[in-house]
GROMACS .gro file of C-alpha atoms in nm:
model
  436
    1UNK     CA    1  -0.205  -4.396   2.265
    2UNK     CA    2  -0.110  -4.121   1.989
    3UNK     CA    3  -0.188  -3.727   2.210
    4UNK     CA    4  -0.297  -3.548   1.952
    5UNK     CA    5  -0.212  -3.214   2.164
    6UNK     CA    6   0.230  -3.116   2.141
    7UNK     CA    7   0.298  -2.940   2.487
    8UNK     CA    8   0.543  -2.657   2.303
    9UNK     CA    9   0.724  -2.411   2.616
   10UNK     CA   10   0.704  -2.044   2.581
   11UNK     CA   11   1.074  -2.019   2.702
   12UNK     CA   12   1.210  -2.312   2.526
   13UNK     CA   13   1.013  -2.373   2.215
   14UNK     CA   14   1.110  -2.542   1.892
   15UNK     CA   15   1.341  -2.231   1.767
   16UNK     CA   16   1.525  -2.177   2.076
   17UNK     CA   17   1.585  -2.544   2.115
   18UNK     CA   18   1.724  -2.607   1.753
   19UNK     CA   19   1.931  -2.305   1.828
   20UNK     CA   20   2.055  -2.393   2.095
   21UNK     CA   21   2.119  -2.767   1.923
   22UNK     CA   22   2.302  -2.610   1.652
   23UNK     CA   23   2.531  -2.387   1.849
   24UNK     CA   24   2.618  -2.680   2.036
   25UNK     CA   25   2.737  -2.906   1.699
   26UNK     CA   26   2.942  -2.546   1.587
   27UNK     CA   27   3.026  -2.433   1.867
   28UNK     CA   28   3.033  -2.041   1.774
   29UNK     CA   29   2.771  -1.755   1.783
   30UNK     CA   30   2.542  -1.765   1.489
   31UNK     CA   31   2.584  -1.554   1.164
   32UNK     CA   32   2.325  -1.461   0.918
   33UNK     CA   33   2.194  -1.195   0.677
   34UNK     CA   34   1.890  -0.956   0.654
   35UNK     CA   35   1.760  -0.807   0.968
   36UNK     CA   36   1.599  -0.856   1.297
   37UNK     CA   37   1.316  -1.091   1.269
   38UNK     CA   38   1.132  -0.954   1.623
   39UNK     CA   39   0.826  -0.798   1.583
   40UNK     CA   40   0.887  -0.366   1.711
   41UNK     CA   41   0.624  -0.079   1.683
   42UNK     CA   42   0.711   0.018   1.280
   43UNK     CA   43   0.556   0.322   1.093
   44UNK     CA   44   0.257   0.045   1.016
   45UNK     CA   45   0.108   0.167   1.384
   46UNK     CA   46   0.070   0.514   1.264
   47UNK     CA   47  -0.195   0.621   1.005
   48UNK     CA   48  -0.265   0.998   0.859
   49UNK     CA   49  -0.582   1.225   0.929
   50UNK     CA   50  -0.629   1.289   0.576
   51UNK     CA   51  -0.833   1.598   0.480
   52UNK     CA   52  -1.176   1.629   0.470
   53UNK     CA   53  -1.394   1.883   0.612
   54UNK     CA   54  -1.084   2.111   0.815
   55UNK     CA   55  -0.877   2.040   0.539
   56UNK     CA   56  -0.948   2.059   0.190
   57UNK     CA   57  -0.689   1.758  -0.003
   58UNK     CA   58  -0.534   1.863  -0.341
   59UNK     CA   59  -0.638   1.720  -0.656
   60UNK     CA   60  -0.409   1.444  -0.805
   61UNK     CA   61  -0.466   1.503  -1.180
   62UNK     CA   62  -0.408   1.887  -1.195
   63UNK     CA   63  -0.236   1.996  -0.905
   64UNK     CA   64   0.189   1.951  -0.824
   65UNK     CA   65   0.333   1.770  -0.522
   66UNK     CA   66   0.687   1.855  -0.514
   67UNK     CA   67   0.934   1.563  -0.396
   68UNK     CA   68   1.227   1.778  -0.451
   69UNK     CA   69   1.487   1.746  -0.188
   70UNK     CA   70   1.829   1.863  -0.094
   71UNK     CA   71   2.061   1.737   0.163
   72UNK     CA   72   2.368   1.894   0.237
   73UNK     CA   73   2.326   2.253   0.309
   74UNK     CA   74   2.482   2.359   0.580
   75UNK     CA   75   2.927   2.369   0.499
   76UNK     CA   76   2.898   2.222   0.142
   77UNK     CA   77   2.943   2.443  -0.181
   78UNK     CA   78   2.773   2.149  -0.398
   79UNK     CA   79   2.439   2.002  -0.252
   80UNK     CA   80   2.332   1.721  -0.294
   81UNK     CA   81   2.031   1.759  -0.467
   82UNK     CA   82   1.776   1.461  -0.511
   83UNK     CA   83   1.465   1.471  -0.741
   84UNK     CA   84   1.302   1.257  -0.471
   85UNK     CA   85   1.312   1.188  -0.115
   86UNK     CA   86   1.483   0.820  -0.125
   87UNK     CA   87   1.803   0.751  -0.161
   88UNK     CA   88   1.979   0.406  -0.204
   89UNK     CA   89   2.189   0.281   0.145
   90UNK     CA   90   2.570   0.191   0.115
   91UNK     CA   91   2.594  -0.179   0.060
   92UNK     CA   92   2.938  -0.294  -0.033
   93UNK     CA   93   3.072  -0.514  -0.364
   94UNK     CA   94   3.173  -0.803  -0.224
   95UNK     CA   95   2.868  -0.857  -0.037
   96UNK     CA   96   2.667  -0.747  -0.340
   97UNK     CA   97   2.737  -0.860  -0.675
   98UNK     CA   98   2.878  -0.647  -0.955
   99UNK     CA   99   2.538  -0.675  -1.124
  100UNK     CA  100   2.359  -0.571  -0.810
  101UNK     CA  101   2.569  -0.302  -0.735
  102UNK     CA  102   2.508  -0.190  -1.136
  103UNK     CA  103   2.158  -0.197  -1.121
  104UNK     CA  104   2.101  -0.021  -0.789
  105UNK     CA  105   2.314   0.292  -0.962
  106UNK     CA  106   2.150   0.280  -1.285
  107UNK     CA  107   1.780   0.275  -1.108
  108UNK     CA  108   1.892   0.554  -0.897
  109UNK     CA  109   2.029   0.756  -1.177
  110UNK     CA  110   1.714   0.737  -1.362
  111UNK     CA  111   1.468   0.846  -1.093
  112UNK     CA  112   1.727   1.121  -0.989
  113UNK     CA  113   1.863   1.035  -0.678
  114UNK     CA  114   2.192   0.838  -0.518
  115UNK     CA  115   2.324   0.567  -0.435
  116UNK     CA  116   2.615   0.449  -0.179
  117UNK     CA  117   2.944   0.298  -0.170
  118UNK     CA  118   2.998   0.024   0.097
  119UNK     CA  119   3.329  -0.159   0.289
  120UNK     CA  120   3.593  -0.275   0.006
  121UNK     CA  121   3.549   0.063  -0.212
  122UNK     CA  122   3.438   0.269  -0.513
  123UNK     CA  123   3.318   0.008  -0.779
  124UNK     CA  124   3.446   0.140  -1.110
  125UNK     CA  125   3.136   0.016  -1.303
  126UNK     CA  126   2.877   0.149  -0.994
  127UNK     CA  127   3.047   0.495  -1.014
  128UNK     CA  128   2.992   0.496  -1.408
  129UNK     CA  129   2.651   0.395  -1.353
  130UNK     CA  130   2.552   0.639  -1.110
  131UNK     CA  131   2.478   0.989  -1.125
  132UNK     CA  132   2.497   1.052  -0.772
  133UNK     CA  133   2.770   0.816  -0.583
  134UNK     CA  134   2.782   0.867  -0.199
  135UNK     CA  135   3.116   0.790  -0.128
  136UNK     CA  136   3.141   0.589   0.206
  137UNK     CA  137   3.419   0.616   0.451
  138UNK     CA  138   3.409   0.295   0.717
  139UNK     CA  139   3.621   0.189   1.023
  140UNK     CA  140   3.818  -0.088   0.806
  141UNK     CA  141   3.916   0.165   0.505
  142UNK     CA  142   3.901  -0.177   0.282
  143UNK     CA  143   3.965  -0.053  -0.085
  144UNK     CA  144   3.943   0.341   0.061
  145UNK     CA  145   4.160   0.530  -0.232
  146UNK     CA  146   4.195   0.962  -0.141
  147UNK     CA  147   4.180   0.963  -0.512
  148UNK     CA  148   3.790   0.843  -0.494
  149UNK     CA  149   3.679   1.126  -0.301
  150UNK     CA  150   3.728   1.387  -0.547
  151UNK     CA  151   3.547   1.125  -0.810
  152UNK     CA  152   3.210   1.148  -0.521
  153UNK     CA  153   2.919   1.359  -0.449
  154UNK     CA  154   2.915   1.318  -0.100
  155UNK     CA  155   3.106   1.122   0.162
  156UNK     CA  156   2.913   0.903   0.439
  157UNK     CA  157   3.130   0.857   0.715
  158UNK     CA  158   2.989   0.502   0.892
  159UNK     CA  159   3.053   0.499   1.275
  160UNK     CA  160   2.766   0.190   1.248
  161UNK     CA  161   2.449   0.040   1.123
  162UNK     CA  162   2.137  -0.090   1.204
  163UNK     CA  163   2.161  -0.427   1.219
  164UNK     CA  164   2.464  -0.445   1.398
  165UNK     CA  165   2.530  -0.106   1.579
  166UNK     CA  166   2.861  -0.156   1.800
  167UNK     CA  167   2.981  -0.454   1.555
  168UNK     CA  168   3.218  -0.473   1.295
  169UNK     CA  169   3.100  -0.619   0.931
  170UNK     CA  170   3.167  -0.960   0.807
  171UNK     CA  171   3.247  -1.110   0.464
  172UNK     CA  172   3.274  -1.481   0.441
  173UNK     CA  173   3.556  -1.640   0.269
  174UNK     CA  174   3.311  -1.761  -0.037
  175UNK     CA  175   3.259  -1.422  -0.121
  176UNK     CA  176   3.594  -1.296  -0.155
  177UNK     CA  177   3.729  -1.353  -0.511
  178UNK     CA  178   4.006  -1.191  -0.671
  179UNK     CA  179   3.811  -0.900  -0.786
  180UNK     CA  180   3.712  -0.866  -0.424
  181UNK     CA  181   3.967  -0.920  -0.262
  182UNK     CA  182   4.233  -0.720  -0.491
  183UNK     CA  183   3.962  -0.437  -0.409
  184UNK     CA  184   4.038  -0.490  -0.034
  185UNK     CA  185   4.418  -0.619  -0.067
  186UNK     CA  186   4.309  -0.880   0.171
  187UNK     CA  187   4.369  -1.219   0.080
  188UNK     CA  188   4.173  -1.442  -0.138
  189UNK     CA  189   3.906  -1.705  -0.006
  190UNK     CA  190   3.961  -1.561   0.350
  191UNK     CA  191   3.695  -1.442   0.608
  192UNK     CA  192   3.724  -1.129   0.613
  193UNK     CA  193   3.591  -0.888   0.926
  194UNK     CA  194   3.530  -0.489   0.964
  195UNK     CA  195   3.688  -0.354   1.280
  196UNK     CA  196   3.401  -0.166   1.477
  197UNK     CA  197   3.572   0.121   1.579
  198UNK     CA  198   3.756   0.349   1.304
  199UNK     CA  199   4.124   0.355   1.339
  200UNK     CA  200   4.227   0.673   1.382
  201UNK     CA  201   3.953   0.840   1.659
  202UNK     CA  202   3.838   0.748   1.923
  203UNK     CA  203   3.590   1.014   2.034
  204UNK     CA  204   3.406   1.293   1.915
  205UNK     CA  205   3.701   1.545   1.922
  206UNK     CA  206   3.907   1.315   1.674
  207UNK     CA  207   3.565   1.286   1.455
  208UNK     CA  208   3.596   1.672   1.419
  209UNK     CA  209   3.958   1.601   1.307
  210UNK     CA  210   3.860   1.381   1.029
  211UNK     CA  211   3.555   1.595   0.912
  212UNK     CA  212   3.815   1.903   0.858
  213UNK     CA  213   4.085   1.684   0.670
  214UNK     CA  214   3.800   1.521   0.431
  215UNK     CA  215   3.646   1.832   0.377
  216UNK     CA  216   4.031   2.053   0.285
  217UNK     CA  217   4.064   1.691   0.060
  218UNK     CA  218   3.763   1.767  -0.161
  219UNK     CA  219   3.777   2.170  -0.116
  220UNK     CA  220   3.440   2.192   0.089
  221UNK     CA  221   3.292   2.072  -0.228
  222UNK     CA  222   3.062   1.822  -0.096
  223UNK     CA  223   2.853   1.713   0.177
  224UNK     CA  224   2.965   1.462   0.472
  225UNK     CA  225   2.686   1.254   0.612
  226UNK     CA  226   2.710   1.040   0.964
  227UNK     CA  227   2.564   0.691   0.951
  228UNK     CA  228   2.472   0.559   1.307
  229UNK     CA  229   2.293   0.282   1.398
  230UNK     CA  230   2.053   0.389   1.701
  231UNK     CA  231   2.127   0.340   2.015
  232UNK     CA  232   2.157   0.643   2.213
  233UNK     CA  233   2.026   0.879   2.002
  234UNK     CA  234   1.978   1.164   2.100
  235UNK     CA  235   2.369   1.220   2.243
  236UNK     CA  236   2.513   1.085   1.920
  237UNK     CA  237   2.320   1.329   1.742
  238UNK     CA  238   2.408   1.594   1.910
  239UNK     CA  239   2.812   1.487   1.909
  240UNK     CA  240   2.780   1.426   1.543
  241UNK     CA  241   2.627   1.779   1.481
  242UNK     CA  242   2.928   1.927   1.704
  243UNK     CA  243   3.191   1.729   1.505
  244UNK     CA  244   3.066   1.905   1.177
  245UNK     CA  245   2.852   1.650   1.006
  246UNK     CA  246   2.611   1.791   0.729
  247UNK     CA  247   2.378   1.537   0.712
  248UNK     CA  248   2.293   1.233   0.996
  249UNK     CA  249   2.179   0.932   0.831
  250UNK     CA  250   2.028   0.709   1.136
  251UNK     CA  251   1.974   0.327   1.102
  252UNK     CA  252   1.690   0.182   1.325
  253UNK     CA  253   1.730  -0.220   1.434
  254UNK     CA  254   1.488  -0.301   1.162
  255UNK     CA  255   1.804  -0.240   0.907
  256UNK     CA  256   1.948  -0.516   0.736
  257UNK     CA  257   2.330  -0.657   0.674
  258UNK     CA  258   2.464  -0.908   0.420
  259UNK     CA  259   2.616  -1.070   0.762
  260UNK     CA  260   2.651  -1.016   1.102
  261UNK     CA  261   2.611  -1.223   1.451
  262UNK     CA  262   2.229  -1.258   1.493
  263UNK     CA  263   2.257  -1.180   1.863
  264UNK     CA  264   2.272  -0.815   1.731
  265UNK     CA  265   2.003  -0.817   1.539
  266UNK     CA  266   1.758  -0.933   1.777
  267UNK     CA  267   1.915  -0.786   2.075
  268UNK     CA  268   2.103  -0.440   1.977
  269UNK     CA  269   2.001  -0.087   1.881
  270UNK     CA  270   1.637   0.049   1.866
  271UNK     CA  271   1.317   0.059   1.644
  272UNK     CA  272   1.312   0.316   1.332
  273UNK     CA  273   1.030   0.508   1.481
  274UNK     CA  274   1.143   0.586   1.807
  275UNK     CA  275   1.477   0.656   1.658
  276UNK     CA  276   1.365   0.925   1.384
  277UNK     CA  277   1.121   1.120   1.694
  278UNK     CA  278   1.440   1.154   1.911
  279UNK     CA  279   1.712   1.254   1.604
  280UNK     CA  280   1.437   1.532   1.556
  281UNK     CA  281   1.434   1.618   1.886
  282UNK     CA  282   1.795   1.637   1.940
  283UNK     CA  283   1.830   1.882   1.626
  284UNK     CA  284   1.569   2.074   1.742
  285UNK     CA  285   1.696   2.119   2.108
  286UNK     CA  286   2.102   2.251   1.984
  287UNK     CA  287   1.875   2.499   1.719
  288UNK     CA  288   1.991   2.278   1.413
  289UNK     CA  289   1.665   2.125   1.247
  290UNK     CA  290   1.667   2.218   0.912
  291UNK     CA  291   2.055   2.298   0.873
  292UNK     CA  292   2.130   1.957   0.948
  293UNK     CA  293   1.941   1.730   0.737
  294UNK     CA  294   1.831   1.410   0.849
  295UNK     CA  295   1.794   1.051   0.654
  296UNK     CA  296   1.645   0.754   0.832
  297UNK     CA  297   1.660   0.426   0.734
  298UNK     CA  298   1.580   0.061   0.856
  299UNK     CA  299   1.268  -0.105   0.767
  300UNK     CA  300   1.139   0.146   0.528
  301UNK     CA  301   0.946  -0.057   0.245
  302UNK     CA  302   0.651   0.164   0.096
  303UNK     CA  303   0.550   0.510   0.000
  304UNK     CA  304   0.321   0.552   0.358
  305UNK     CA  305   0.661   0.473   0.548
  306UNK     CA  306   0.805   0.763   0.328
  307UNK     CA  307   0.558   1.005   0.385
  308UNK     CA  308   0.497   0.888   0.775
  309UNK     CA  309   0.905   0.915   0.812
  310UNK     CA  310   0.871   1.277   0.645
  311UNK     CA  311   0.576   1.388   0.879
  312UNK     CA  312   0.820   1.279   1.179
  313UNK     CA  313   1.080   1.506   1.097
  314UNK     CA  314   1.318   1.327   0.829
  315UNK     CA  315   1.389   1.541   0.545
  316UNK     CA  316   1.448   1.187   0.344
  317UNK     CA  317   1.479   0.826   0.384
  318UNK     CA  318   1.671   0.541   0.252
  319UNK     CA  319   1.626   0.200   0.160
  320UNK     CA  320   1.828  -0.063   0.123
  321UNK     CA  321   1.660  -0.480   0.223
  322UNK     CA  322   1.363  -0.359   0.001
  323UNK     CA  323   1.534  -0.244  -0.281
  324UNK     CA  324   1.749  -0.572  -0.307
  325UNK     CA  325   1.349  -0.723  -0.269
  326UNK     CA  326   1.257  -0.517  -0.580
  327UNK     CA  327   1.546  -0.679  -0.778
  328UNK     CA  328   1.428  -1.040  -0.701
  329UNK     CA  329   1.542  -1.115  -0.330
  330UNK     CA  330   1.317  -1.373  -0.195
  331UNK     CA  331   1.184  -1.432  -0.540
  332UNK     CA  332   1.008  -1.790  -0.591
  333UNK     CA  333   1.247  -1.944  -0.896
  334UNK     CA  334   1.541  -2.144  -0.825
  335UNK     CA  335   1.368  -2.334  -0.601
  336UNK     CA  336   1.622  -2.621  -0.558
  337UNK     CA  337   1.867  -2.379  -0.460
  338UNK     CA  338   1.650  -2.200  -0.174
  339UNK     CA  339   1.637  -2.558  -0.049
  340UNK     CA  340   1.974  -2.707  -0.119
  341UNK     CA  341   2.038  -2.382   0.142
  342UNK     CA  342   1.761  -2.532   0.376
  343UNK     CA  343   1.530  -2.273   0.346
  344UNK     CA  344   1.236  -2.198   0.108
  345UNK     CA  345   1.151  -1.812  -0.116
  346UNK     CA  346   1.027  -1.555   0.113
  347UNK     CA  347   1.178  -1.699   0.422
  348UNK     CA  348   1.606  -1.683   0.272
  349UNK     CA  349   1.805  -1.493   0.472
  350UNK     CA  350   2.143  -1.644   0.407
  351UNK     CA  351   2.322  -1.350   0.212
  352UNK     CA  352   2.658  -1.487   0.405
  353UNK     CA  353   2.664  -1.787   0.174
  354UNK     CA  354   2.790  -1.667  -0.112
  355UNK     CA  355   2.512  -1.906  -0.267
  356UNK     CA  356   2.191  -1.645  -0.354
  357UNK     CA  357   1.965  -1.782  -0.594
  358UNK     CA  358   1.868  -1.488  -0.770
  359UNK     CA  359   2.222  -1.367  -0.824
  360UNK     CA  360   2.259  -1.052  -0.599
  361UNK     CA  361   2.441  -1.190  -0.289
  362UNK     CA  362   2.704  -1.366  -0.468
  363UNK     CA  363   3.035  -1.366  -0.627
  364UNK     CA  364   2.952  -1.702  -0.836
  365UNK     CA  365   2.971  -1.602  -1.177
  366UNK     CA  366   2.711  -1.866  -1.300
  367UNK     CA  367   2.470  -1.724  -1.013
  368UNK     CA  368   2.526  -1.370  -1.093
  369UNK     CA  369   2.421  -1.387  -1.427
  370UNK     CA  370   2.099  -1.472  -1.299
  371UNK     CA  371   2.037  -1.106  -1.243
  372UNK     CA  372   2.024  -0.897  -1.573
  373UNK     CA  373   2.162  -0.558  -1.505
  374UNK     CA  374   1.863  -0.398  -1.696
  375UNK     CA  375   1.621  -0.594  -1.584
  376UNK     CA  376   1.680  -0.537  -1.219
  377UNK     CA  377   1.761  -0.177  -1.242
  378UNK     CA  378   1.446  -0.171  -1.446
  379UNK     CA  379   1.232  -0.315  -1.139
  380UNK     CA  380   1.404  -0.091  -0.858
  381UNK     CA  381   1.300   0.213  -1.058
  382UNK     CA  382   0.949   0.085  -1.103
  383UNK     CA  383   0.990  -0.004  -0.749
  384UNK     CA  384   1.105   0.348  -0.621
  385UNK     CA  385   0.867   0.550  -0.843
  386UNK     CA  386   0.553   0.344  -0.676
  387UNK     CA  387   0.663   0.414  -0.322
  388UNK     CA  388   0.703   0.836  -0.451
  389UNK     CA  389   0.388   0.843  -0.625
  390UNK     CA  390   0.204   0.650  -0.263
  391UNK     CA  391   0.421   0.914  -0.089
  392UNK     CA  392   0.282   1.182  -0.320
  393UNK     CA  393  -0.086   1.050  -0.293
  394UNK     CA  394  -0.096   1.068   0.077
  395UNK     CA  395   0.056   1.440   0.086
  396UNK     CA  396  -0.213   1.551  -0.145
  397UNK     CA  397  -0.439   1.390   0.068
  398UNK     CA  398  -0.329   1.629   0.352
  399UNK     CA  399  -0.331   1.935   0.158
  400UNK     CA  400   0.007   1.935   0.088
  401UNK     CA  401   0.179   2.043  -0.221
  402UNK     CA  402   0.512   1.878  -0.091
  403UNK     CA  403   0.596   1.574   0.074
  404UNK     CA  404   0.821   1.792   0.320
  405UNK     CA  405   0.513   1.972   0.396
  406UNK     CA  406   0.382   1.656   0.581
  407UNK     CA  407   0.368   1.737   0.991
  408UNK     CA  408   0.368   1.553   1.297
  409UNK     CA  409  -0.007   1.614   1.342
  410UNK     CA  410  -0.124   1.461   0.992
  411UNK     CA  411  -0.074   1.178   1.221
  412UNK     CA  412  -0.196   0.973   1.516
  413UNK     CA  413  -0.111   0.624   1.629
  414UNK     CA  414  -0.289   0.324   1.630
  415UNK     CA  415  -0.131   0.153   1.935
  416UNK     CA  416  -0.019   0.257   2.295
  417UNK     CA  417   0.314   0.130   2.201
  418UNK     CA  418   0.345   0.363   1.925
  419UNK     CA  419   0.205   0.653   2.120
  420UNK     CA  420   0.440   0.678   2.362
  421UNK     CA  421   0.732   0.645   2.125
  422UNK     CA  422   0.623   0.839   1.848
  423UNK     CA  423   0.486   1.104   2.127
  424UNK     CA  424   0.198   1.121   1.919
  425UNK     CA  425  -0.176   1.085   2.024
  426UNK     CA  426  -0.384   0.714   2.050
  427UNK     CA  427  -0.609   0.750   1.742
  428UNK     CA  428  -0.947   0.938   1.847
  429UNK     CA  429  -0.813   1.037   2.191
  430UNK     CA  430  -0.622   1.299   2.297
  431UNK     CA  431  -0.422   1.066   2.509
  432UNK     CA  432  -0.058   1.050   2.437
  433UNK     CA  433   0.106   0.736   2.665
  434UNK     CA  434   0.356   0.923   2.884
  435UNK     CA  435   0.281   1.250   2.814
  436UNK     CA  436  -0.142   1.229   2.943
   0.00000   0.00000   0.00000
């Protein structure tokens, strides 16, 4: 007799099992792109106390919300100065496409902001395309040339990200052509991983070191950032501070990778929001918030996450899953491709392939040009100049006549999850969880 009811177990149900089953036939750790697929408290559980009667909201037609915003201040002689409050994360050629990397520095260019490097080096074409290159310096140095720095406006050391904080990067072996891979003087058609450590340091002391000798190599000119994924916040903020960093750029677990070892996506690091409420905290406690800038990124995918990332404390944010999204990630054409990859548009996360359908995770020349540089750089523009203008909406709805004029108590959370780490209070209560 057919049971009509499947007894599925909590511990071992169908996912874990056909992991498990697959691990077993490879006999390795798994590797995929994107980011974690968990479900963590996110800006969604917080939502603004727009004006009304206490507060009078600004008028959208007649009167200015500035989105202005300058990062950098504190050593550099040259600013960086952004017309908005989003910049574009580093993302490297090699696990982008040329066309990708293009379009993400041409969109950036014309909404007046920048755009970042990546592991293997400063793209020729991406620095031509963009106005405002953040040069990054990572623990491999693949493709790192001293003669780039004086050709950047900024330079993002990476001690780690997001998605992986404590890994190194990888690069599959299908992804590295010779453009790549003459980039990276590595060889040709081989796997290729990022140490996770840089070379020369091995604590915050030696960070200082590094600082000093970038800065004396581009004359105090520009800025140097600190990417971190978040872990222990608030002491790597503080360390980074000491070391000399201008600007911390913080990557909650929600970030996103070409490639890495799932087991850190799901199982590393921490959620955006709690991450941004203790960076602010640190800052504030050495006397720093302010002087320090701060730039938080991981999961950030709409104007309200801009403006509820602002009102926490972040003088800007960065995006870098969501932009790629904009440019046709996930996108339903191809469809024979999605599923000669066994997966299906909206659910792809197999960057590591070498085999995107749309063109941006790829080195295939016959996939690439599946991505128009125009048209894509076209749609992330469109793309960041609708999350500004939600950004803008919501700050005149508070009263504001600048996005950095959004504060911690435009806001309340929706869940006792989010209460406790954003430290702010359960919507209509005065109850704060851990605080009450």
């Amino acid at each position: 007799m057919d049971d009509p009811i499947l007894h599925t177990s909590s511990t071992f149900n169908p996912q874990v099992i056909a992991a498990i089953q697959e691990r077993a036939e490879l006999g390795r750790y798994m590797i995929r792109g994107f980011g974690a697929f968990r479900n963590v408290p996110r800006l969604d559980d917080l939502v603004f106390l727009t004006a009304s009667m206490t507060r009078l909201p600004l008028e959208g037609y007649r009167e200015k919300c500035d989105t202005r915003t300058v990062l950098g201040t504190r050593f550099a002689k040259r600013p960086m100065e952004l017309e908005i409050p989003i910049t574009v994360a580093g993302m490297s050629f090699g696990a982008l496409s040329k066309n990708a990397k293009v379009a993400l520095g041409q969109a950036a260019t014309w909404l007046g902001t920048s755009t970042t490097t990546g592991d293997g080096g400063m793209l020729p074409a991406e620095r031509d395309a963009s106005a405002k290159l953040v040069y990054q310096c990572l623990p491999s140095r693949y493709g790192f040339n001293p003669k780039d720095l004086k050709k950047a406006d900024a330079i993002e050391i990476v001690i780690g990200q997001g998605a992986k904080p404590g890994g190194g990067g990888l690069l599959m072996g299908q992804k590295v052509n010779a453009v790549v891979a003459g980039m990276r003087t590595l060889p040709e058609g081989v796997d290729q991983r990022s140490p996770s450590r840089h070379p020369d340091w091995i604590g915050p002391d030696d960070l200082r070191i590094k600082i000093e000798e970038l800065r004396e190599a581009t004359d105090w000119e520009i800025p140097i950032y600190i990417k971190m994924g978040a872990t222990r916040v608030k002491d790597d903020v503080k360390l980074a501070v000491k070391a000399g960093a201008d600007v911390i750029v913080l990557d909650g677990m929600e970030g996103g990778t070409a490639a890495t070892q799932s087991i850190f996506q799901e199982h590393s690091g921490i959620p955006t929001l709690p991450a941004l409420v203790q960076a602010v905290e640190a800052l504030k406690e050495i006397g720093v918030y302010g002087e320090v800038q701060l730039v938080i990124s991981g999961g950030i995918r709409s104007g309200p996450d801009v403006a509820k990332a602002l009102a926490l404390g972040a003088d800007a944010v960065s995006i870098g899953t969501s932009a790629l999204i904009a440019m046709g990630c996930n996108k339903p054409v191809y469809i024979e491709d999605y599923q000669a990859l066994g997966t299906e548009p909206y659910h792809c996360h197999h960057c590591h392939t070498g085999r995107c359908p749309v063109g941006i995770t790829t080195q295939d020349e016959d996939l690439m040009a599946r991505l128009p540089i125009e048209e894509a750089s076209t749609h992330v523009a469109n793309y960041l100049q609708s999350m500004v203008m939600e950004a803008q909406s919501l700050a005149r709805s508070c009263g504001k006549s600048s996005v950095h004029n959004l504060e911690r108590e435009d806001l309340v959370a929706l869940t006792l999850e989010a209460s406790a780490m954003a430290k702010l209070p359960l919507a209509g209560t005065d109850f704060i969880l851990g605080q009450s």
